[in-house]
Structures are given as C-alpha cells and as structure tokens.
C-alpha cells in the first residue's frame, strides 16, 4: 500500500513546518480550527508541512505550485484519502473515481454539461428562484443559508431528474447533511476504522446512504421505465453508450454519479450565493451598482441570453467566491516520488491545495481581504494569471459543473436582486469548514421586498 510509506514518515524536513505540539503535531488545531491552521500554513510559505500525529501533510499556498499539481503533473497524483471517506455515499462517482473509470465516466457525462443543454436549464433556474422568492414576504426573517440550499437542491432535482424533488427534499437534504457530518467526524478522528464498524459516525453514514438511495434508485427506475430523453441529466446517464463497446452504465454506476452531482452541485452553489449576499449586504455601493445594471430589465425575468449584458453581476459572484471559496481546500496523494517547490517528496505524500489561501495572497490581490468586484471584470481578469483564481480547481479534475454553477448563480442572483434586498442580522458570521465552506449556524436575514 503506497500510503504506508508516508503514514509513518517524519515528513520531509526541508519543508518548513507549522509549529505544533510534541507527538500530535497540529492534530488539535486540525480538529478545532482548520481554517486558522490553513492560514498559518500560508504564512509559513508557498509550501508548508503539517503533522496530524504521525502523518505529514504538505500545504501548497502558491499559484504556480498548485498549477503543477492540478495540471502539469496531474498524472503523478490521485485524489487524496480524505475524499475516500465519502465513498460510502458517492461510490465510484466522478469526484472519487480514478484512472480509466474516471476517464470513461467524465466522457459519458460531458454531454449533460454541453452549452446547449445548459441553456435549457437556465429557464428552470429562474423559475425555481422565483418560486423560492414567493416565501420571502416583506419584513420576514429568513435563514438565508437554508433558503439557498433549498433552492439549489430544487434546481439540481429538476435539472438532474426532471423531477420535482421538493417533495423528496427533506429526505435528500437530511441525507446529505448527515453524510457530511459523518464524513467530518471520520476526517477529524485520530482513529481510522472500517466503515462496517458500529461507531456512531458509521451508523450516521449508513442512515444517510439509505435516505439518499431510496430517492435516487426510485428515480432511476422511473427513468428506465420511461426510456426517453426528458432533457435532464439522468436521461443522459440512462441513454449514454460507450463509443467503443456500446455498453451503458449500470444502475449502481448511475446512482453513484447522481449522488456525486447532487452533493458536489447543490451545496457548493448554495454557499456561493449565501456568501455573495453577505458581501453585498456589507458593501452597499456594490449592491447599488448591481441594481443599476439590472434596472433596464425592470421586472422582466432575466434569461441566459441576457447574461453577457450583466458583467457586474458575474463579477460580484466571482469576487465572493474568491473571498469565500466553497471548495476552500482540496487534496492529492503522490503516486510516485515527486519534486515540489524544490523539495523531494516521497510516493504517498499528501498534498493539500490551499485554494482559500491562494485567493488571499496580497501579492496576487491588492488589499486581498476587501470585497472589490472590479478585479473580476473581464479586462482585469485577463491581466492576471488564471492560476491565481481556483474556485473550481484546474486540470483534468477541474469541476465538470463550473459552467452550470456560474449560470445558476448568475441567474439566481439577478432574479433575487430584482425582487428583494436582505438585511443581515449578524455582522460576524463564522465560516464552518465542512466539505464546503458554509456559515456556522446559518445566516439570519430580514427581507425587504421591492
Ligand atoms: C460554486 C459551485 C461549485 C464549486 C465552487 C465547485 C468546486 C469544485 C472543485 C474545486 C472541484 C475540483 C476538486 C479537486 O480537484 O479536487 C470540483 C469538482 C467537481 N465538481 Fe464542482 N463545484 C461547484 C459546482 C458544481 C456543480 C453545479 C456540479 C454538478 C452539477 C459539480 C460537480 C463536480 C464534479 C462531478 C466534480 C469532480 C470532477 C472530476 O473529478 O472529474 N460542481 N468542483
């Protein structure tokens, strides 16, 4: 097993270390305050060493080095072990699979995210946003984080299954939430045990899988019985055939992909929108400029074709994802000995790509902590190396849903801002690093309709 070499190694001493405690290293901080640990690693340098007890981790907070890992030497790495803890839920879906399986499935899924298909999803995205807004009465107090989760889940359900999963939403939302909590408990536990062991976190994960399986397998069965293309992602998966051998995907393979798209797709976009509103509420000038941009539309619904006329709307979302990247960190495991930042790291080394840390580097973004959508307008973007902005990762494992997510976020934000303003009830929202970066305890807000 390749991982054993790294598991008992003291780490490569030439890589500067983040200060930790004897024996356990940075384990306590990793469990209690991972974001601060990430920030401390960034302060140490472009590549820093952490220790979770006996396991060394190499944290990369540098655009060029991240590009090497994500793109240039992508074939020298596989996804990190942390993600493998999600396997009970995601199986061999696109996020967790490797090698030939990943390549084959990525190709089979690509038509679901082709521009023509995406344009058709646009209408659903606007309709579902408006439906969510019907619950926003003037003066009502809402939990914005919850509202955005509900909305993106409804959009994922309709675009993926052509089904109104609002009726299944409670089970799906509970399943995803339980699964994420169980994953977090496993990730931060010093004791890694098989999934079959009767620990509370394993029981929690099994319950999550059952809740989700019941919905997803039922939708697959309904889709198979229908046998026609309904214009949703599930139809593409059901009808997909391998170019070479003409085989399709089994129910289990489809279940894994659907589960992956649900998890990877709805929570990330919901968080992007939640943080975008958070920043708009704190930056009235940016919100005023967005209202000005939207003024020519009056109350007419914005469509996919209108988006090129709304550059500020796009820039606001991009900038919010710079400051609060939903996928704030990701990892890789070296498949062979590698050289990174001048250090020789052995096969099995775990490398963490500090996406949030890269986005916060002062030498990449002046006054990096401030919200300044100007820097995300097309000309400013072109003037900056693309490697410095990584909300969707890069290379062969780049987010397959990035265009879907941006389309959804842009249409939803424009539609919401046309109809409402939000006053946040809490100035100090603490980010909680689960699989994605979400506001701890939600984001209470008061609605002002116009
Ligand atoms: C704002 C929203 C989103 C963000 C910030 C985001 C971020 C990311 C990132 C950073 C990765 C790469 C992880 C790595 O390299 O280790 C990724 C992969 C992935 N994302 Fe997204 N994502 C978003 C929305 C979506 C949506 C809407 C979908 C699907 C509908 C989706 C499906 C996936 C899948 C399947 C992968 C794995 C791709 C592969 O390994 O081939 N994501 N995402």
CSV table of C-alpha atoms and ligand atoms in Angstrom, one decimal:
chain,number,residue,atom,x,y,z
A,1,UNK,CA,0.0,0.0,0.0
A,2,UNK,CA,1.5,3.3,-1.1
A,3,UNK,CA,0.1,5.2,1.8
A,4,UNK,CA,2.1,3.4,4.4
A,5,UNK,CA,5.4,4.9,3.3
A,6,UNK,CA,4.1,8.4,4.2
A,7,UNK,CA,2.0,7.3,7.2
A,8,UNK,CA,5.0,6.6,9.4
A,9,UNK,CA,7.4,9.1,7.9
A,10,UNK,CA,8.6,12.1,9.9
A,11,UNK,CA,8.0,14.2,6.7
A,12,UNK,CA,10.5,15.9,4.6
A,13,UNK,CA,12.4,18.2,6.9
A,14,UNK,CA,13.5,20.7,4.3
A,15,UNK,CA,9.8,21.8,4.0
A,16,UNK,CA,9.2,24.5,6.7
A,17,UNK,CA,6.8,23.3,9.3
A,18,UNK,CA,3.8,24.9,11.0
A,19,UNK,CA,4.5,24.9,14.7
A,20,UNK,CA,2.7,22.1,16.6
A,21,UNK,CA,2.8,20.1,19.8
A,22,UNK,CA,5.0,17.1,20.5
A,23,UNK,CA,3.7,13.8,19.2
A,24,UNK,CA,0.4,15.0,18.0
A,25,UNK,CA,1.7,17.9,15.9
A,26,UNK,CA,-1.1,20.0,14.5
A,27,UNK,CA,-3.9,17.5,15.2
A,28,UNK,CA,-5.8,19.6,17.7
A,29,UNK,CA,-5.9,22.7,15.5
A,30,UNK,CA,-6.9,20.5,12.6
A,31,UNK,CA,-9.9,19.3,14.6
A,32,UNK,CA,-10.8,22.6,16.2
A,33,UNK,CA,-9.9,25.3,13.8
A,34,UNK,CA,-8.9,24.1,10.4
A,35,UNK,CA,-9.2,27.5,8.7
A,36,UNK,CA,-6.7,29.1,11.1
A,37,UNK,CA,-4.4,26.2,10.5
A,38,UNK,CA,-4.7,26.8,6.8
A,39,UNK,CA,-3.9,30.5,7.3
A,40,UNK,CA,-0.9,29.6,9.4
A,41,UNK,CA,0.4,27.3,6.7
A,42,UNK,CA,0.1,30.1,4.2
A,43,UNK,CA,2.1,32.4,6.5
A,44,UNK,CA,4.9,29.8,6.6
A,45,UNK,CA,5.4,29.9,2.8
A,46,UNK,CA,4.4,28.6,-0.6
A,47,UNK,CA,4.7,25.1,0.7
A,48,UNK,CA,4.4,24.2,4.4
A,49,UNK,CA,4.4,21.0,6.4
A,50,UNK,CA,1.8,20.0,8.9
A,51,UNK,CA,1.6,16.9,11.1
A,52,UNK,CA,-1.6,15.1,12.1
A,53,UNK,CA,0.2,13.0,14.7
A,54,UNK,CA,2.5,10.8,12.6
A,55,UNK,CA,1.1,11.8,9.2
A,56,UNK,CA,2.8,14.7,7.4
A,57,UNK,CA,0.7,16.9,5.1
A,58,UNK,CA,2.2,19.4,2.6
A,59,UNK,CA,0.1,22.5,2.2
A,60,UNK,CA,0.5,24.5,-1.0
A,61,UNK,CA,-0.4,28.2,-1.0
A,62,UNK,CA,1.1,29.2,-4.3
A,63,UNK,CA,-0.5,29.6,-7.7
A,64,UNK,CA,2.4,28.1,-9.7
A,65,UNK,CA,2.9,25.1,-7.5
A,66,UNK,CA,-0.8,24.5,-7.4
A,67,UNK,CA,-0.8,24.6,-11.2
A,68,UNK,CA,2.0,22.0,-11.2
A,69,UNK,CA,-0.1,19.6,-9.1
A,70,UNK,CA,-3.5,20.3,-10.7
A,71,UNK,CA,-2.3,20.4,-14.3
A,72,UNK,CA,1.3,19.9,-15.3
A,73,UNK,CA,1.9,16.7,-13.2
A,74,UNK,CA,-1.7,15.7,-12.7
A,75,UNK,CA,-0.8,12.1,-13.7
A,76,UNK,CA,1.6,11.8,-10.8
A,77,UNK,CA,-1.3,12.2,-8.3
A,78,UNK,CA,-4.6,10.7,-7.3
A,79,UNK,CA,-7.3,12.2,-5.2
A,80,UNK,CA,-6.5,12.4,-1.5
A,81,UNK,CA,-7.6,9.9,1.1
A,82,UNK,CA,-9.9,12.5,2.8
A,83,UNK,CA,-12.3,12.2,-0.1
A,84,UNK,CA,-12.3,8.5,0.0
A,85,UNK,CA,-14.2,8.7,3.3
A,86,UNK,CA,-17.1,9.9,1.2
A,87,UNK,CA,-17.1,6.7,-0.7
A,88,UNK,CA,-20.0,5.1,1.2
A,89,UNK,CA,-22.1,7.9,-0.1
A,90,UNK,CA,-20.6,8.7,-3.5
A,91,UNK,CA,-19.3,5.2,-4.5
A,92,UNK,CA,-17.2,5.4,-7.7
A,93,UNK,CA,-18.7,8.6,-9.0
A,94,UNK,CA,-16.7,11.3,-10.8
A,95,UNK,CA,-15.4,13.0,-7.7
A,96,UNK,CA,-13.9,9.9,-6.1
A,97,UNK,CA,-13.1,7.6,-9.0
A,98,UNK,CA,-9.7,7.3,-10.6
A,99,UNK,CA,-7.9,6.2,-13.8
A,100,UNK,CA,-9.9,4.5,-16.6
A,101,UNK,CA,-13.2,4.6,-14.7
A,102,UNK,CA,-12.9,8.3,-14.2
A,103,UNK,CA,-11.9,9.0,-17.8
A,104,UNK,CA,-14.8,6.9,-19.2
A,105,UNK,CA,-17.4,8.5,-16.9
A,106,UNK,CA,-16.2,12.0,-17.5
A,107,UNK,CA,-16.7,11.5,-21.2
A,108,UNK,CA,-20.1,10.0,-20.8
A,109,UNK,CA,-21.2,12.8,-18.5
A,110,UNK,CA,-19.8,15.6,-20.7
A,111,UNK,CA,-23.0,16.0,-22.9
A,112,UNK,CA,-25.0,16.8,-19.8
A,113,UNK,CA,-22.9,19.9,-19.3
A,114,UNK,CA,-22.7,20.9,-23.0
A,115,UNK,CA,-23.6,24.6,-23.7
A,116,UNK,CA,-26.9,23.8,-25.5
A,117,UNK,CA,-28.1,21.6,-22.6
A,118,UNK,CA,-27.1,24.3,-20.1
A,119,UNK,CA,-29.0,27.0,-21.9
A,120,UNK,CA,-32.2,24.8,-21.4
A,121,UNK,CA,-31.5,24.5,-17.7
A,122,UNK,CA,-31.5,28.3,-17.4
A,123,UNK,CA,-35.3,28.6,-17.5
A,124,UNK,CA,-35.6,26.1,-14.6
A,125,UNK,CA,-33.0,28.0,-12.6
A,126,UNK,CA,-35.0,31.3,-12.9
A,127,UNK,CA,-38.4,29.6,-12.3
A,128,UNK,CA,-37.1,27.9,-9.1
A,129,UNK,CA,-35.5,31.1,-7.9
A,130,UNK,CA,-38.9,32.9,-8.3
A,131,UNK,CA,-40.6,30.0,-6.5
A,132,UNK,CA,-38.3,30.4,-3.6
A,133,UNK,CA,-39.0,34.2,-3.6
A,134,UNK,CA,-42.7,33.6,-3.1
A,135,UNK,CA,-41.9,32.7,0.5
A,136,UNK,CA,-40.0,35.9,1.1
A,137,UNK,CA,-42.6,38.3,2.5
A,138,UNK,CA,-41.6,41.9,3.2
A,139,UNK,CA,-40.2,42.0,6.8
A,140,UNK,CA,-39.9,38.2,7.0
A,141,UNK,CA,-37.0,36.8,8.9
A,142,UNK,CA,-35.2,34.0,7.0
A,143,UNK,CA,-32.2,31.8,7.3
A,144,UNK,CA,-30.5,32.7,4.0
A,145,UNK,CA,-28.2,29.7,4.1
A,146,UNK,CA,-31.2,27.4,4.4
A,147,UNK,CA,-33.1,29.2,1.7
A,148,UNK,CA,-30.2,28.9,-0.7
A,149,UNK,CA,-29.8,25.2,0.0
A,150,UNK,CA,-33.4,24.5,-0.6
A,151,UNK,CA,-33.4,26.5,-3.8
A,152,UNK,CA,-30.3,24.9,-5.3
A,153,UNK,CA,-31.5,21.4,-4.3
A,154,UNK,CA,-34.8,22.1,-6.1
A,155,UNK,CA,-32.8,23.3,-9.2
A,156,UNK,CA,-30.5,20.2,-9.0
A,157,UNK,CA,-33.5,17.9,-8.7
A,158,UNK,CA,-35.3,19.4,-11.7
A,159,UNK,CA,-32.3,19.6,-14.0
A,160,UNK,CA,-30.9,16.3,-13.0
A,161,UNK,CA,-34.0,14.2,-12.7
A,162,UNK,CA,-36.6,16.4,-14.4
A,163,UNK,CA,-38.4,15.7,-11.1
A,164,UNK,CA,-39.9,18.0,-8.6
A,165,UNK,CA,-37.7,16.8,-5.7
A,166,UNK,CA,-39.2,19.4,-3.4
A,167,UNK,CA,-41.4,16.5,-2.2
A,168,UNK,CA,-38.3,14.4,-1.6
A,169,UNK,CA,-36.2,17.4,-0.5
A,170,UNK,CA,-36.5,16.7,3.2
A,171,UNK,CA,-35.1,13.2,2.8
A,172,UNK,CA,-32.4,14.3,0.4
A,173,UNK,CA,-31.4,17.3,2.5
A,174,UNK,CA,-31.2,15.2,5.6
A,175,UNK,CA,-29.3,12.5,3.9
A,176,UNK,CA,-26.7,15.0,2.5
A,177,UNK,CA,-26.4,16.8,5.9
A,178,UNK,CA,-26.0,13.5,7.8
A,179,UNK,CA,-23.4,12.2,5.3
A,180,UNK,CA,-21.4,15.4,5.5
A,181,UNK,CA,-21.4,15.4,9.3
A,182,UNK,CA,-20.3,11.7,9.4
A,183,UNK,CA,-17.6,12.5,6.9
A,184,UNK,CA,-16.3,15.3,9.0
A,185,UNK,CA,-16.3,13.1,12.2
A,186,UNK,CA,-14.3,10.5,10.3
A,187,UNK,CA,-11.9,13.0,8.8
A,188,UNK,CA,-11.0,14.6,12.1
A,189,UNK,CA,-10.8,11.4,14.1
A,190,UNK,CA,-7.4,10.2,15.0
A,191,UNK,CA,-8.7,6.6,14.7
A,192,UNK,CA,-9.4,5.5,11.2
A,193,UNK,CA,-11.6,2.3,11.3
A,194,UNK,CA,-13.5,0.4,8.6
A,195,UNK,CA,-16.9,1.7,7.6
A,196,UNK,CA,-18.5,-1.5,8.8
A,197,UNK,CA,-17.5,-0.9,12.5
A,198,UNK,CA,-20.5,0.0,14.7
A,199,UNK,CA,-19.4,3.6,15.6
A,200,UNK,CA,-22.0,6.4,15.8
A,201,UNK,CA,-20.4,8.1,12.7
A,202,UNK,CA,-20.6,5.0,10.7
A,203,UNK,CA,-24.3,4.4,11.7
A,204,UNK,CA,-24.9,8.1,10.7
A,205,UNK,CA,-23.3,7.5,7.3
A,206,UNK,CA,-25.4,4.3,6.8
A,207,UNK,CA,-28.6,6.2,7.6
A,208,UNK,CA,-27.5,9.0,5.1
A,209,UNK,CA,-26.9,6.4,2.4
A,210,UNK,CA,-30.3,4.7,3.0
A,211,UNK,CA,-32.2,8.0,2.8
A,212,UNK,CA,-30.5,9.0,-0.4
A,213,UNK,CA,-30.6,5.6,-2.0
A,214,UNK,CA,-34.3,5.3,-1.6
A,215,UNK,CA,-34.9,8.5,-3.5
A,216,UNK,CA,-32.2,8.0,-6.2
A,217,UNK,CA,-32.9,4.4,-7.1
A,218,UNK,CA,-36.6,5.2,-7.3
A,219,UNK,CA,-35.9,8.0,-9.8
A,220,UNK,CA,-33.6,5.7,-11.8
A,221,UNK,CA,-36.3,3.1,-12.0
A,222,UNK,CA,-38.8,5.7,-13.2
A,223,UNK,CA,-36.4,6.9,-15.8
A,224,UNK,CA,-35.6,3.4,-17.1
A,225,UNK,CA,-39.4,2.7,-17.3
A,226,UNK,CA,-39.9,5.8,-19.4
A,227,UNK,CA,-36.9,5.2,-21.7
A,228,UNK,CA,-36.9,8.6,-23.4
A,229,UNK,CA,-34.8,11.8,-23.1
A,230,UNK,CA,-36.6,14.2,-20.9
A,231,UNK,CA,-33.8,16.8,-21.2
A,232,UNK,CA,-32.4,16.1,-17.8
A,233,UNK,CA,-29.0,14.8,-16.7
A,234,UNK,CA,-30.5,11.4,-15.6
A,235,UNK,CA,-31.7,10.8,-19.2
A,236,UNK,CA,-28.2,11.4,-20.5
A,237,UNK,CA,-26.8,8.9,-18.0
A,238,UNK,CA,-29.5,6.3,-18.8
A,239,UNK,CA,-29.0,6.7,-22.5
A,240,UNK,CA,-25.2,7.0,-22.5
A,241,UNK,CA,-23.3,4.4,-24.6
A,242,UNK,CA,-19.6,3.8,-24.7
A,243,UNK,CA,-18.3,4.8,-28.2
A,244,UNK,CA,-16.0,1.7,-28.4
A,245,UNK,CA,-18.0,-1.2,-26.9
A,246,UNK,CA,-21.6,0.3,-26.9
A,247,UNK,CA,-22.2,-0.6,-23.2
A,248,UNK,CA,-24.2,1.7,-21.0
A,249,UNK,CA,-24.0,2.5,-17.3
A,250,UNK,CA,-25.4,0.1,-14.6
A,251,UNK,CA,-27.9,1.3,-12.0
A,252,UNK,CA,-25.2,1.3,-9.4
A,253,UNK,CA,-22.9,3.5,-11.7
A,254,UNK,CA,-25.8,5.9,-12.4
A,255,UNK,CA,-26.6,6.0,-8.7
A,256,UNK,CA,-23.0,7.0,-7.9
A,257,UNK,CA,-22.9,9.7,-10.5
A,258,UNK,CA,-26.3,11.2,-9.5
A,259,UNK,CA,-25.3,11.2,-5.8
A,260,UNK,CA,-22.0,12.9,-6.7
A,261,UNK,CA,-23.7,15.5,-8.8
A,262,UNK,CA,-26.2,16.2,-6.0
A,263,UNK,CA,-23.6,16.6,-3.4
A,264,UNK,CA,-20.9,18.4,-5.5
A,265,UNK,CA,-23.5,20.5,-7.2
A,266,UNK,CA,-26.1,21.9,-4.8
A,267,UNK,CA,-24.3,22.7,-1.6
A,268,UNK,CA,-21.4,24.5,-3.3
A,269,UNK,CA,-23.6,26.8,-5.3
A,270,UNK,CA,-25.8,27.5,-2.3
A,271,UNK,CA,-22.8,28.6,-0.3
A,272,UNK,CA,-21.5,30.7,-3.2
A,273,UNK,CA,-24.9,32.6,-3.2
A,274,UNK,CA,-25.1,32.9,0.5
A,275,UNK,CA,-21.7,34.5,0.8
A,276,UNK,CA,-22.4,36.7,-2.2
A,277,UNK,CA,-25.4,38.2,-0.4
A,278,UNK,CA,-23.3,38.5,2.8
A,279,UNK,CA,-20.8,40.6,0.9
A,280,UNK,CA,-23.5,42.7,-0.9
A,281,UNK,CA,-25.1,43.5,2.4
A,282,UNK,CA,-21.8,44.8,3.7
A,283,UNK,CA,-20.9,46.6,0.5
A,284,UNK,CA,-23.9,48.9,-0.4
A,285,UNK,CA,-22.0,50.5,-3.3
A,286,UNK,CA,-21.5,47.2,-5.0
A,287,UNK,CA,-25.2,46.4,-4.5
A,288,UNK,CA,-26.3,49.8,-5.8
A,289,UNK,CA,-24.2,49.2,-9.0
A,290,UNK,CA,-25.8,45.8,-9.4
A,291,UNK,CA,-29.3,47.3,-9.1
A,292,UNK,CA,-28.3,49.9,-11.7
A,293,UNK,CA,-27.1,47.2,-14.1
A,294,UNK,CA,-30.4,45.4,-13.6
A,295,UNK,CA,-32.6,48.5,-13.9
A,296,UNK,CA,-33.2,48.2,-17.7
A,297,UNK,CA,-34.9,44.9,-17.2
A,298,UNK,CA,-37.5,46.2,-14.7
A,299,UNK,CA,-39.4,43.2,-13.5
A,300,UNK,CA,-38.9,41.2,-16.7
A,301,UNK,CA,-37.2,37.8,-16.0
A,302,UNK,CA,-33.5,37.7,-16.8
A,303,UNK,CA,-32.6,34.8,-19.3
A,304,UNK,CA,-29.4,33.0,-20.2
A,305,UNK,CA,-29.1,35.3,-23.3
A,306,UNK,CA,-29.1,38.4,-21.1
A,307,UNK,CA,-26.1,37.4,-19.0
A,308,UNK,CA,-23.4,38.9,-21.3
A,309,UNK,CA,-25.1,42.3,-20.5
A,310,UNK,CA,-24.6,41.8,-16.8
A,311,UNK,CA,-20.8,41.8,-16.2
A,312,UNK,CA,-21.1,43.3,-12.7
A,313,UNK,CA,-23.5,40.6,-11.6
A,314,UNK,CA,-20.9,38.0,-12.7
A,315,UNK,CA,-18.0,39.9,-11.1
A,316,UNK,CA,-19.8,40.1,-7.8
A,317,UNK,CA,-20.2,36.3,-7.7
A,318,UNK,CA,-16.6,35.7,-8.8
A,319,UNK,CA,-15.3,38.0,-6.1
A,320,UNK,CA,-17.4,36.5,-3.4
A,321,UNK,CA,-16.0,33.1,-4.4
A,322,UNK,CA,-12.5,34.5,-4.2
A,323,UNK,CA,-13.1,35.5,-0.6
A,324,UNK,CA,-15.3,32.6,0.4
A,325,UNK,CA,-14.4,29.7,-2.0
A,326,UNK,CA,-17.0,27.0,-1.3
A,327,UNK,CA,-14.3,24.3,-2.1
A,328,UNK,CA,-11.7,26.0,0.1
A,329,UNK,CA,-9.2,23.3,0.0
A,330,UNK,CA,-8.6,20.0,-1.9
A,331,UNK,CA,-6.1,17.3,-1.7
A,332,UNK,CA,-3.9,14.9,-3.7
A,333,UNK,CA,-1.7,11.9,-3.0
A,334,UNK,CA,1.5,11.4,-4.8
A,335,UNK,CA,1.6,8.2,-6.9
A,336,UNK,CA,5.4,8.4,-7.2
A,337,UNK,CA,8.3,10.3,-5.7
A,338,UNK,CA,7.8,14.0,-6.8
A,339,UNK,CA,9.6,17.3,-6.6
A,340,UNK,CA,7.5,20.2,-5.5
A,341,UNK,CA,8.8,23.7,-4.8
A,342,UNK,CA,12.4,22.3,-4.8
A,343,UNK,CA,11.6,19.6,-2.2
A,344,UNK,CA,11.7,15.9,-2.9
A,345,UNK,CA,8.6,14.3,-1.5
A,346,UNK,CA,8.2,10.5,-1.4
A,347,UNK,CA,5.5,8.5,-3.0
A,348,UNK,CA,2.3,8.5,-0.9
A,349,UNK,CA,2.8,12.1,0.2
A,350,UNK,CA,-0.4,14.0,0.9
A,351,UNK,CA,-0.5,17.4,-0.7
A,352,UNK,CA,-3.3,20.0,0.2
A,353,UNK,CA,-4.0,22.7,-2.2
A,354,UNK,CA,-4.9,25.8,-0.2
A,355,UNK,CA,-7.4,27.4,-2.6
A,356,UNK,CA,-8.6,30.0,0.0
A,357,UNK,CA,-5.0,30.8,1.0
A,358,UNK,CA,-4.1,31.4,-2.7
A,359,UNK,CA,-7.1,33.7,-3.1
A,360,UNK,CA,-6.0,35.7,-0.1
A,361,UNK,CA,-2.4,36.4,-1.1
A,362,UNK,CA,-1.6,40.1,-1.1
A,363,UNK,CA,0.9,39.7,-3.9
A,364,UNK,CA,-1.8,38.4,-6.1
A,365,UNK,CA,-4.7,40.6,-5.0
A,366,UNK,CA,-4.0,44.0,-3.5
A,367,UNK,CA,-6.0,44.5,-0.2
A,368,UNK,CA,-6.9,40.9,-0.6
A,369,UNK,CA,-9.3,40.9,2.3
A,370,UNK,CA,-11.5,43.6,0.8
A,371,UNK,CA,-14.5,42.8,-1.5
A,372,UNK,CA,-13.7,44.5,-4.8
A,373,UNK,CA,-15.7,43.1,-7.7
A,374,UNK,CA,-13.8,45.4,-10.1
A,375,UNK,CA,-10.9,43.0,-10.1
A,376,UNK,CA,-13.2,40.3,-11.6
A,377,UNK,CA,-14.4,42.4,-14.6
A,378,UNK,CA,-13.2,40.9,-17.9
A,379,UNK,CA,-10.2,43.2,-18.6
A,380,UNK,CA,-8.9,43.0,-15.0
A,381,UNK,CA,-9.3,39.2,-15.1
A,382,UNK,CA,-7.3,39.0,-18.4
A,383,UNK,CA,-4.5,40.9,-16.9
A,384,UNK,CA,-4.0,38.3,-14.2
A,385,UNK,CA,-2.6,34.8,-14.5
A,386,UNK,CA,-5.6,32.4,-14.4
A,387,UNK,CA,-3.7,30.2,-12.0
A,388,UNK,CA,-4.3,32.7,-9.2
A,389,UNK,CA,-8.1,32.1,-9.1
A,390,UNK,CA,-9.1,28.5,-8.4
A,391,UNK,CA,-12.7,28.2,-7.1
A,392,UNK,CA,-13.3,25.3,-9.5
A,393,UNK,CA,-9.8,23.7,-9.3
A,394,UNK,CA,-7.9,23.1,-12.6
A,395,UNK,CA,-6.6,20.4,-15.0
A,396,UNK,CA,-8.2,17.0,-15.7
A,397,UNK,CA,-10.2,17.0,-12.4
A,398,UNK,CA,-11.5,20.6,-12.8
A,399,UNK,CA,-15.1,21.0,-11.8
A,400,UNK,CA,-17.3,19.5,-14.5
A,401,UNK,CA,-20.2,21.7,-13.3
A,402,UNK,CA,-18.4,25.0,-13.3
A,403,UNK,CA,-20.5,26.5,-16.2
A,404,UNK,CA,-23.6,25.0,-14.7
A,405,UNK,CA,-22.8,26.6,-11.3
A,406,UNK,CA,-22.0,30.0,-12.8
A,407,UNK,CA,-25.1,30.0,-14.9
A,408,UNK,CA,-27.2,29.1,-11.9
A,409,UNK,CA,-25.5,31.6,-9.5
A,410,UNK,CA,-25.8,34.5,-12.0
A,411,UNK,CA,-29.4,33.9,-13.0
A,412,UNK,CA,-30.4,33.3,-9.3
A,413,UNK,CA,-28.6,36.4,-8.0
A,414,UNK,CA,-30.0,38.7,-10.8
A,415,UNK,CA,-33.5,37.4,-10.2
A,416,UNK,CA,-33.3,37.8,-6.4
A,417,UNK,CA,-31.9,41.3,-6.5
A,418,UNK,CA,-34.7,42.3,-8.9
A,419,UNK,CA,-37.2,41.5,-6.3
A,420,UNK,CA,-35.6,41.9,-2.8
A,421,UNK,CA,-33.0,43.3,-0.6
A,422,UNK,CA,-31.6,41.5,2.5
A,423,UNK,CA,-30.5,42.9,5.8
A,424,UNK,CA,-28.2,40.6,7.6
A,425,UNK,CA,-28.9,40.2,11.3
A,426,UNK,CA,-25.4,39.2,12.2
A,427,UNK,CA,-22.3,41.1,11.3
A,428,UNK,CA,-20.0,38.4,12.5
A,429,UNK,CA,-20.6,35.2,10.6
A,430,UNK,CA,-18.1,32.4,11.2
A,431,UNK,CA,-17.2,30.2,8.3
A,432,UNK,CA,-17.5,26.5,9.1
A,433,UNK,CA,-15.2,24.3,7.1
A,434,UNK,CA,-17.2,21.1,6.3
A,435,UNK,CA,-16.8,19.5,2.9
A,436,UNK,CA,-17.6,23.1,1.7
A,437,UNK,CA,-17.2,26.4,3.5
A,438,UNK,CA,-20.6,27.4,5.0
A,439,UNK,CA,-21.7,29.9,7.6
A,440,UNK,CA,-21.8,28.3,11.0
A,441,UNK,CA,-25.3,28.3,12.4
A,442,UNK,CA,-26.8,29.7,9.1
A,443,UNK,CA,-27.2,33.3,8.1
A,444,UNK,CA,-30.2,35.1,9.5
A,445,UNK,CA,-31.6,38.0,7.5
A,446,UNK,CA,-34.6,40.2,7.1
A,447,UNK,CA,-36.3,40.5,3.7
A,448,UNK,CA,-37.2,43.9,2.1
A,449,UNK,CA,-39.3,43.4,-1.0
A,450,UNK,CA,-39.5,45.8,-3.9
B,1,LIG,C1,-20.0,27.3,-6.9
B,1,LIG,C2,-20.2,26.0,-7.2
B,1,LIG,C3,-19.1,25.0,-7.3
B,1,LIG,C4,-17.8,25.0,-6.8
B,1,LIG,C5,-17.1,26.1,-6.0
B,1,LIG,C6,-17.2,23.7,-7.2
B,1,LIG,C7,-15.8,23.4,-6.9
B,1,LIG,C8,-15.2,22.3,-7.4
B,1,LIG,C9,-13.8,22.0,-7.3
B,1,LIG,C10,-12.8,22.9,-6.7
B,1,LIG,C11,-13.6,20.8,-7.8
B,1,LIG,C12,-12.2,20.1,-8.0
B,1,LIG,C13,-11.8,19.3,-6.8
B,1,LIG,C14,-10.4,18.7,-6.9
B,1,LIG,O1,-9.7,19.0,-7.9
B,1,LIG,O2,-10.0,18.0,-6.0
B,1,LIG,C15,-14.9,20.3,-8.3
B,1,LIG,C16,-15.0,19.0,-8.9
B,1,LIG,C17,-16.3,18.6,-9.3
B,1,LIG,N1,-17.5,19.3,-9.3
B,1,LIG,FE1,-17.8,21.1,-8.7
B,1,LIG,N2,-18.1,23.0,-7.8
B,1,LIG,C18,-19.3,23.7,-7.9
B,1,LIG,C19,-20.4,23.3,-8.6
B,1,LIG,C20,-20.6,22.1,-9.1
B,1,LIG,C21,-21.8,21.7,-9.8
B,1,LIG,C22,-23.1,22.6,-10.0
B,1,LIG,C23,-21.7,20.4,-10.2
B,1,LIG,C24,-22.6,19.4,-10.9
B,1,LIG,C25,-23.8,19.7,-11.3
B,1,LIG,C26,-20.3,20.0,-9.8
B,1,LIG,C27,-19.8,18.7,-9.9
B,1,LIG,C28,-18.5,18.4,-9.7
B,1,LIG,C29,-17.9,17.1,-10.0
B,1,LIG,C30,-18.6,15.9,-10.6
B,1,LIG,C31,-16.5,17.2,-9.7
B,1,LIG,C32,-15.5,16.1,-9.9
B,1,LIG,C33,-14.9,16.3,-11.3
B,1,LIG,C34,-13.8,15.3,-11.6
B,1,LIG,O3,-13.0,14.9,-10.8
B,1,LIG,O4,-13.7,14.9,-12.8
B,1,LIG,N3,-19.7,21.0,-9.1
B,1,LIG,N4,-15.8,21.2,-8.0
